[in-house]
Short mmCIF file of C-alpha atoms (C1' of nucleotides) in Angstrom, two decimals:
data_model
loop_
_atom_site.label_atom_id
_atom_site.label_comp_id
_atom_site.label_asym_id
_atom_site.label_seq_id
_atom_site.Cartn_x
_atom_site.Cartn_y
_atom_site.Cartn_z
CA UNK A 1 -39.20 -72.11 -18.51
CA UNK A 2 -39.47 -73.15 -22.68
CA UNK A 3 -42.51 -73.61 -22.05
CA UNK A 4 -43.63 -69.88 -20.96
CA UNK A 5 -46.58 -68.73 -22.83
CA UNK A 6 -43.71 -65.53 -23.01
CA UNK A 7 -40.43 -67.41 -23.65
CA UNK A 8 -38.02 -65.77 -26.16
CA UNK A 9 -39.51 -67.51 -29.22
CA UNK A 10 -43.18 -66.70 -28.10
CA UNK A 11 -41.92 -62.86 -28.09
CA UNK A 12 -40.62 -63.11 -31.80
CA UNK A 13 -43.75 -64.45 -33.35
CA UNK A 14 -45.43 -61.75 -31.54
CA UNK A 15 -43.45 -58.92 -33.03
CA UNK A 16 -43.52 -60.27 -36.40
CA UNK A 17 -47.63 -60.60 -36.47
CA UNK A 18 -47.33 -56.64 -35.82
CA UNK A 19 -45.04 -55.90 -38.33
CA UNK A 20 -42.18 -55.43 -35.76
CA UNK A 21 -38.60 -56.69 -37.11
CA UNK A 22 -37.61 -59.07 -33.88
CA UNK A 23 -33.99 -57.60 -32.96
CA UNK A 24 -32.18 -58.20 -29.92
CA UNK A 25 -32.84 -55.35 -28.41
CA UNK A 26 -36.52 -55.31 -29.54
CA UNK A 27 -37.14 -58.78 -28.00
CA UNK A 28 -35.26 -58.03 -24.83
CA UNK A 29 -37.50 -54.87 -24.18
CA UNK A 30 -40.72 -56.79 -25.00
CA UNK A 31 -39.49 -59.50 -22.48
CA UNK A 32 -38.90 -57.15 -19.96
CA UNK A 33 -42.70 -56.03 -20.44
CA UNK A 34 -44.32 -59.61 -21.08
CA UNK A 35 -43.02 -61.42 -18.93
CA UNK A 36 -43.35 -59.58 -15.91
CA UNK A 37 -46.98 -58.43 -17.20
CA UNK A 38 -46.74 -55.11 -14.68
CA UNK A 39 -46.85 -51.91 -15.96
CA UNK A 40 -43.19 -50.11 -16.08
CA UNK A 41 -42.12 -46.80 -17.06
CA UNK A 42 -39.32 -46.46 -19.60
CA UNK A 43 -36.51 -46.27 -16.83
CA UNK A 44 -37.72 -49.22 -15.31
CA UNK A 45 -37.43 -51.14 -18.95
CA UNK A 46 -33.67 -49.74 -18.95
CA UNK A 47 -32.78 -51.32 -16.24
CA UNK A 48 -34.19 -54.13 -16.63
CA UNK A 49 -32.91 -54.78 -19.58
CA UNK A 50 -29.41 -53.78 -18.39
CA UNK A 51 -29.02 -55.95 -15.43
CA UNK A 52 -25.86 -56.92 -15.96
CA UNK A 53 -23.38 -54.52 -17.78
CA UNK A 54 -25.09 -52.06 -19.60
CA UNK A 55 -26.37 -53.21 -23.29
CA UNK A 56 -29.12 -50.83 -25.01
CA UNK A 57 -29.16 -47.80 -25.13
CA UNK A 58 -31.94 -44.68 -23.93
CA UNK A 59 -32.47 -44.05 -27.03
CA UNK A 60 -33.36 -47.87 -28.17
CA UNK A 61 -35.66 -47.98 -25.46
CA UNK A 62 -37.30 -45.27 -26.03
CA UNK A 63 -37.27 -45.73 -29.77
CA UNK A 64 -38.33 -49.64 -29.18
CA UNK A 65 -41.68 -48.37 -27.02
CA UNK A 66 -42.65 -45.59 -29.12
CA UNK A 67 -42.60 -48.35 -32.22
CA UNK A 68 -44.36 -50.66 -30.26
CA UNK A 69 -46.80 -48.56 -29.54
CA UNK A 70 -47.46 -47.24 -32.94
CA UNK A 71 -47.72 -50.71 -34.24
CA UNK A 72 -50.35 -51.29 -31.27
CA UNK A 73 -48.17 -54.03 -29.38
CA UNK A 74 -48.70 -52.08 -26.45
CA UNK A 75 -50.35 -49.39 -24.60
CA UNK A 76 -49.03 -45.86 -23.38
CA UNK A 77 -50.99 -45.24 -19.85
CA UNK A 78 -50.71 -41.55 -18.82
CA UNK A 79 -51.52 -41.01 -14.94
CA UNK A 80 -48.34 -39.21 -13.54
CA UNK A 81 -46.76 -36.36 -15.01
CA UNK A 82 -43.53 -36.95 -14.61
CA UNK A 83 -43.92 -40.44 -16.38
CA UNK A 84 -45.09 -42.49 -18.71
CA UNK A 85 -46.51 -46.09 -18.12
CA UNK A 86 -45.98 -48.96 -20.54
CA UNK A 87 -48.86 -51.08 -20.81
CA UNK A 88 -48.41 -55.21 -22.47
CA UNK A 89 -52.25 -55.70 -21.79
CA UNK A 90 -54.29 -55.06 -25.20
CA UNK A 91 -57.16 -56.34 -23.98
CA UNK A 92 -60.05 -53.48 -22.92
CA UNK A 93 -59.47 -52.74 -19.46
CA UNK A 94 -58.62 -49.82 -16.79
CA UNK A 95 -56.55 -48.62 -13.82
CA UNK A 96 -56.13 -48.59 -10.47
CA UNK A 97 -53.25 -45.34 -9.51
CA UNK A 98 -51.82 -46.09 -6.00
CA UNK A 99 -50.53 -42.55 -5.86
CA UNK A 100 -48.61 -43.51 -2.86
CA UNK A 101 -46.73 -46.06 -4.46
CA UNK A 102 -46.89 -44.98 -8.10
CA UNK A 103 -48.22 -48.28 -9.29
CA UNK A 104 -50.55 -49.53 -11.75
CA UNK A 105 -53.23 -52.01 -11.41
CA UNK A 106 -55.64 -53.20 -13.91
CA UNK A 107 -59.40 -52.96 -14.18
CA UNK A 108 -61.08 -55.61 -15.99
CA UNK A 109 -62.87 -54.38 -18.80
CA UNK A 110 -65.68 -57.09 -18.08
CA UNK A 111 -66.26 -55.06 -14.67
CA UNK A 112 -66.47 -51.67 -15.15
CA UNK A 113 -68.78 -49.85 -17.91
CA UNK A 114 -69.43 -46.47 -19.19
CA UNK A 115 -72.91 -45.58 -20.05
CA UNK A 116 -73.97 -42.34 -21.31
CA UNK A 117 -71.32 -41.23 -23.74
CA UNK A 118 -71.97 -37.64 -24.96
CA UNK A 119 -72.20 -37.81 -29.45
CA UNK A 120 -68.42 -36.71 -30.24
CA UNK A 121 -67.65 -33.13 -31.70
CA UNK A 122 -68.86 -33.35 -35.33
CA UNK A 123 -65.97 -35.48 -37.77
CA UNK A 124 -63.91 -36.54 -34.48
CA UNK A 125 -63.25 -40.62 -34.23
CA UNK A 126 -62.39 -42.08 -30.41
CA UNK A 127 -58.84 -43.01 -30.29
CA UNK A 128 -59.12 -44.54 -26.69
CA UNK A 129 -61.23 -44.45 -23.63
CA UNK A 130 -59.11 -44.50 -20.69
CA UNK A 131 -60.65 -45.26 -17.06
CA UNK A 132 -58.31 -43.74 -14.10
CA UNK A 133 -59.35 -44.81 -10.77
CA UNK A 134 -56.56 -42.26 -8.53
CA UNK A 135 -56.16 -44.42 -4.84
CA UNK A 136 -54.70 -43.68 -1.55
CA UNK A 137 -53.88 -45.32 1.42
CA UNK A 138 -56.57 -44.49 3.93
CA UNK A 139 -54.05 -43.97 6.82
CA UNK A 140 -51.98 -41.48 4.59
CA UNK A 141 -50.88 -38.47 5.50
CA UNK A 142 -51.55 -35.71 3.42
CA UNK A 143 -48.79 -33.26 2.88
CA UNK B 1 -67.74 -6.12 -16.50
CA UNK B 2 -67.99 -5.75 -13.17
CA UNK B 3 -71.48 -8.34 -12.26
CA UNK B 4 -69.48 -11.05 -14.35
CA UNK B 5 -69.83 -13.75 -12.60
CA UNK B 6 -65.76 -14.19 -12.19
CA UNK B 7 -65.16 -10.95 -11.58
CA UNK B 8 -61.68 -10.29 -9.41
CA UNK B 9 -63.65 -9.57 -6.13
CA UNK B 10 -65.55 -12.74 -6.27
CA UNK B 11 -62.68 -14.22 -7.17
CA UNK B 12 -61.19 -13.08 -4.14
CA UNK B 13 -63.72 -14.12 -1.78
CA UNK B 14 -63.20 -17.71 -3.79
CA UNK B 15 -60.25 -17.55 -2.50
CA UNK B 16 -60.53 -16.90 0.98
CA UNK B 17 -63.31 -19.34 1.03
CA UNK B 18 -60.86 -22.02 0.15
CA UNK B 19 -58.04 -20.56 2.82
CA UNK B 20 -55.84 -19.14 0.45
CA UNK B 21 -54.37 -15.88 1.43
CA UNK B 22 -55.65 -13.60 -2.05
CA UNK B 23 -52.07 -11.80 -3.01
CA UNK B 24 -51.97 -10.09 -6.72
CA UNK B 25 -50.53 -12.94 -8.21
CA UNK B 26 -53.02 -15.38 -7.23
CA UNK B 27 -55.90 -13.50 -8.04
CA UNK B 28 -54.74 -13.24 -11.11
CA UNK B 29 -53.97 -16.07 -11.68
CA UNK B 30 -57.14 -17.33 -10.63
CA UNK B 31 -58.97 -14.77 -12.66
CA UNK B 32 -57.07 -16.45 -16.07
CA UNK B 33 -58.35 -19.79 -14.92
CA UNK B 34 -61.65 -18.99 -13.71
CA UNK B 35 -62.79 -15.96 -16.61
CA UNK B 36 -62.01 -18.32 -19.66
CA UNK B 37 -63.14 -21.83 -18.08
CA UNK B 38 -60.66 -23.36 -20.19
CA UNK B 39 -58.65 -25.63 -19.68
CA UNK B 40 -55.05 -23.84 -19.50
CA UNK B 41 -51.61 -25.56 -18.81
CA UNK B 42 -49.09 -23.91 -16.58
CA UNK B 43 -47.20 -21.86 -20.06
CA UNK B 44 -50.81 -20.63 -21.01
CA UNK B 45 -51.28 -19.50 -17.73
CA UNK B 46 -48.18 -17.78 -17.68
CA UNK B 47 -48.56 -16.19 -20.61
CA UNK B 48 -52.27 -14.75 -19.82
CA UNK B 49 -51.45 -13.78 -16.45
CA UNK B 50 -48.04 -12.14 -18.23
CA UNK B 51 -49.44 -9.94 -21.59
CA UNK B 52 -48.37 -6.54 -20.84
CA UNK B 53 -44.37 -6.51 -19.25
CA UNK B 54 -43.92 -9.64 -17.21
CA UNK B 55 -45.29 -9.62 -13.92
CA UNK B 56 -45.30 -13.20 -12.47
CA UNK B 57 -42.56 -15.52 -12.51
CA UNK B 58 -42.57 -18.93 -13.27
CA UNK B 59 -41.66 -20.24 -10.04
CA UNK B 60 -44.84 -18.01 -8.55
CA UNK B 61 -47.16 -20.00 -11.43
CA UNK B 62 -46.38 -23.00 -10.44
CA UNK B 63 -46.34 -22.39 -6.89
CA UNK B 64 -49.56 -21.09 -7.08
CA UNK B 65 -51.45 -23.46 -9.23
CA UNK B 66 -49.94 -26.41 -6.96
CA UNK B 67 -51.44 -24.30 -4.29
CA UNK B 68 -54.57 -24.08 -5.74
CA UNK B 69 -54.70 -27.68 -6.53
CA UNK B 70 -53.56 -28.95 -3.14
CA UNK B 71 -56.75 -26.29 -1.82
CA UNK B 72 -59.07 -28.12 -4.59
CA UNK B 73 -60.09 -25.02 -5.97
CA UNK B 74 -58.97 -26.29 -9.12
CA UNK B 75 -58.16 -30.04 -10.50
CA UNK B 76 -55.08 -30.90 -12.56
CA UNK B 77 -55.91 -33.20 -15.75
CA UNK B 78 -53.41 -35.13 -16.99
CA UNK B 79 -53.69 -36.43 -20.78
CA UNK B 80 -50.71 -34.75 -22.39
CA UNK B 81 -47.41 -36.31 -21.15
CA UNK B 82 -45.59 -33.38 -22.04
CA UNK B 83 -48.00 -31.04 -19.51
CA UNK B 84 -50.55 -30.87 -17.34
CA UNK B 85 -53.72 -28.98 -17.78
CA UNK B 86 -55.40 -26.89 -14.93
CA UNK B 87 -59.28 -27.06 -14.88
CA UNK B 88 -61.84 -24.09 -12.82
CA UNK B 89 -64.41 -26.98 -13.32
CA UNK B 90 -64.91 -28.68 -10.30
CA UNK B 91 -67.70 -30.27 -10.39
CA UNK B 92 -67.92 -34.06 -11.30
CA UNK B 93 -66.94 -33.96 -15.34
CA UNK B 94 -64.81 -35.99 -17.59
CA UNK B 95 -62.65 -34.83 -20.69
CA UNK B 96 -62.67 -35.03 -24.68
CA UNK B 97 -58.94 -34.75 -25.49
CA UNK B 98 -58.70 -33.66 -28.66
CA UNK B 99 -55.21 -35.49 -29.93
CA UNK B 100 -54.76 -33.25 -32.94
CA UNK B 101 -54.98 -29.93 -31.60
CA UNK B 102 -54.06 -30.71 -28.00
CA UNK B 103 -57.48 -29.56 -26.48
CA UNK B 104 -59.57 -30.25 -23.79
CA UNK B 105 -63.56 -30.51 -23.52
CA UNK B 106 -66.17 -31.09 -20.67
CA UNK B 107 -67.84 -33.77 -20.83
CA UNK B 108 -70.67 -33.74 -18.24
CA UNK B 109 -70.88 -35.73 -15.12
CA UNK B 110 -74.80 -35.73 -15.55
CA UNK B 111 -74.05 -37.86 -18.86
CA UNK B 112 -71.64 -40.30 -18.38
CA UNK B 113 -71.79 -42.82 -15.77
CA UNK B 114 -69.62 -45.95 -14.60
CA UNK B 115 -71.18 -48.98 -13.55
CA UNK B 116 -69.72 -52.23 -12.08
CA UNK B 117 -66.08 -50.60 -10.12
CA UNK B 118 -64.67 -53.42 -8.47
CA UNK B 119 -64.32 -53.30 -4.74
CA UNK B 120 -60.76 -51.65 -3.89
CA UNK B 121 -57.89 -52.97 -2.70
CA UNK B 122 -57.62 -53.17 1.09
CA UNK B 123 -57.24 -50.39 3.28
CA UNK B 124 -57.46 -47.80 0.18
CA UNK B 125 -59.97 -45.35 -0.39
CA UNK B 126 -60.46 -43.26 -3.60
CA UNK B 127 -58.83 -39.90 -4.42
CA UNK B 128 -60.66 -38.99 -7.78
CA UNK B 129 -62.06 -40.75 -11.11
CA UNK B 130 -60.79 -39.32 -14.34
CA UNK B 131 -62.22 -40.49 -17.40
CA UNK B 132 -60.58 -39.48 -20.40
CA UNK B 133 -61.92 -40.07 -24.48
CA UNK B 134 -59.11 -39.58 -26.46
CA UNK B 135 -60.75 -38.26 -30.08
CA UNK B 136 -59.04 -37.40 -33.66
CA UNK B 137 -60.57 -35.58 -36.61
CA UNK B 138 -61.74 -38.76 -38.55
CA UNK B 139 -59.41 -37.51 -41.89
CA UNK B 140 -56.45 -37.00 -40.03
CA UNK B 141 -53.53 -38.65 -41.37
CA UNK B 142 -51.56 -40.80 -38.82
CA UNK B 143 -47.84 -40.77 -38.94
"C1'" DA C 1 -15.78 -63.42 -50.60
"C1'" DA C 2 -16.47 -58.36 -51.31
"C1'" DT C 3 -19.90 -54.62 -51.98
"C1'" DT C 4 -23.82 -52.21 -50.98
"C1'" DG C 5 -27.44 -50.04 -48.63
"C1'" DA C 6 -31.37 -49.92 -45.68
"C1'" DG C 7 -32.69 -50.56 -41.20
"C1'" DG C 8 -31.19 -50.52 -36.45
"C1'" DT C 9 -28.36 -48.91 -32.51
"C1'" DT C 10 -25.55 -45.67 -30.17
"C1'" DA C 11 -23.49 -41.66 -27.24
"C1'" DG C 12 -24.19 -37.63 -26.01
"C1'" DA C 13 -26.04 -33.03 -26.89
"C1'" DC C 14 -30.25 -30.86 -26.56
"C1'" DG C 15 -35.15 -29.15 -25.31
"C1'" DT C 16 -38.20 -28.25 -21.87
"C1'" DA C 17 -41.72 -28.79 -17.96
"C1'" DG C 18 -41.37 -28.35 -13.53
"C1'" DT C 19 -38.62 -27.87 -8.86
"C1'" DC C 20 -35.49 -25.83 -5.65
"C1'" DT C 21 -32.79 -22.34 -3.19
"C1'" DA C 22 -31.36 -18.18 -1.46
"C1'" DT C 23 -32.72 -13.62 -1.46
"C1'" DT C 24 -35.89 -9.81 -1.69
"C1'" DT C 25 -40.38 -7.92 -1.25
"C1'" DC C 26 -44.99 -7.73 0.43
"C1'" DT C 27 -48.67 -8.10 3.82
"C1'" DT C 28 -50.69 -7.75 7.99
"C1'" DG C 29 -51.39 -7.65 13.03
"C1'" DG C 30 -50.25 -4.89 16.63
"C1'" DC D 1 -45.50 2.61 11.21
"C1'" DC D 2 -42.80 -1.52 12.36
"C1'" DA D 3 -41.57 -6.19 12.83
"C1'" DA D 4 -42.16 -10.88 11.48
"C1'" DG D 5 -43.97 -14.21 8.86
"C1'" DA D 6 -45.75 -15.13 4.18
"C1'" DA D 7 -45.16 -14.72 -0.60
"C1'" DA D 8 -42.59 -13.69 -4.84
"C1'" DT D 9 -38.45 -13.72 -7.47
"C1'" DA D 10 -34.31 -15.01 -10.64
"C1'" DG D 11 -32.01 -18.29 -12.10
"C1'" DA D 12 -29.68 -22.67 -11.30
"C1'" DC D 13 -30.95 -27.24 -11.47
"C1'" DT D 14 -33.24 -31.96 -12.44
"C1'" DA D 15 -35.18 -35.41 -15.17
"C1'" DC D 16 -37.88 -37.28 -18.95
"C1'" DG D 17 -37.79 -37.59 -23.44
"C1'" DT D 18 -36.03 -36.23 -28.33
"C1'" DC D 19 -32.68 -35.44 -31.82
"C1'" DT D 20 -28.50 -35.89 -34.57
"C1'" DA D 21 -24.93 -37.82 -36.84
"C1'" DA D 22 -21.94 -41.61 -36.77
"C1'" DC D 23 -21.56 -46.38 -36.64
"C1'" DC D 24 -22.97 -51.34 -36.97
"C1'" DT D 25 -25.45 -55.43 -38.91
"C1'" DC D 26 -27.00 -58.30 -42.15
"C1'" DA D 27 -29.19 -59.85 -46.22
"C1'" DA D 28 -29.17 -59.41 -51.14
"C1'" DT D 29 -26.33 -59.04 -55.15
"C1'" DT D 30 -22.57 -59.82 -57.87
#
DNA sequence: AATTGAGGTTAGACGTAGTCTATTTCTTGG
DNA sequence: CCAAGAAATAGACTACGTCTAACCTCAATT
């Protein structure tokens, strides 16, 4: 496994090209995101990186992801509001929301375009576009 | 005001149009929603619907809008983690969110258009399409 | 090796949006 | 006008996320 393109020392070179001081914790929680490369919300980062007896704390995590995604490492995706999503792809791209399931899956941002962007309100700057595609399972119940 | 357009007797037939049995709280409610065509979260509503002595409880609000929702008489928008925003809009429209001042703007569904969504995954169909342009006043200081 | 101090981690209290439950009140058909 | 189902209510409760104040780590300095 050494040669993961997300091993352990892969991880630390990343966080020190964004500024990020590579901890233990810090590497653990951007393992936990790389390596998998799914989107997880901040609970599901706790326990994955306490699998065995507990080691980092709620606030680390949630310390850890709101650094990371200052610095840009990563990518908060909002879709569920009881949530938040942690996102390890930079690249432009968009989501699928099974909201049966609760899970994330990406859009490539070679696919899907916008066209026809309204000028912004006058001195505003775009921060983000995000794309939400909201899915259901055909057969599904309503409530 | 009584050939406004949202007036509390069309608002009531807006209601019964979309099955929902029109009580005092809901019209109200709905009137909040529907007279402003803002975009309101649930404490804003409360508040509105509340000016005078307090006439609606929380647990009616939120009843009520997930009522309302559920109905499609109204669509939630969620862009703010911390809350979700009710819209009277429902016609197809996207959203400025203006990460400063926490505000929401149409943008029109006439405008913007997506081109190239990939095929879904099997057996799903889709629920809605949010697209959401995240904007900042350009001299804002970040923290 | 001891000191220092800034950055990092921690437990647990706290804030708060939204839900739930048990009870009361309203609405409406007859 | 009455009964029964629908709706509204207060307030307890849940859960995500934040905050605080104490503690730990480690590199730089002496």
């Amino acid at each position: 496994m050494e040669n993961d393109l997300y091993n352990r020392n892969a991880i630390v070179d990343r966080l020190r090209e964004f500024g990020i001081n590579p901890t233990h914790q810090r590497i653990e929680i951007a393992y936990a995101l790389f390596s998998r490369q799914e989107h997880l919300s901040a609970d599901q980062i706790m326990a994955a990186v306490n699998t065995k007896h507990s080691e980092t704390s709620k606030a680390t995590v949630y310390n850890t992801l709101n650094l990371f995604v200052k610095r840009k490492l990563i990518r908060e995706v909002i879709v569920d509001p009881s949530k938040v999503f942690y996102d390890p792809n930079t690249h432009v791209h968009h989501h699928f929301y099974d909201l049966a399931a609760g899970v994330l899956t990406d859009i490539d941002g070679d696919e899907l375009h916008l066209t026809g962007l309204p000028k912004l309100p006058e001195g505003m700057a775009i921060e983000s576009i995000d794309v939400i595609v909201r899915i259901y399972p055909k057969q599904h119940l309503n409530s």
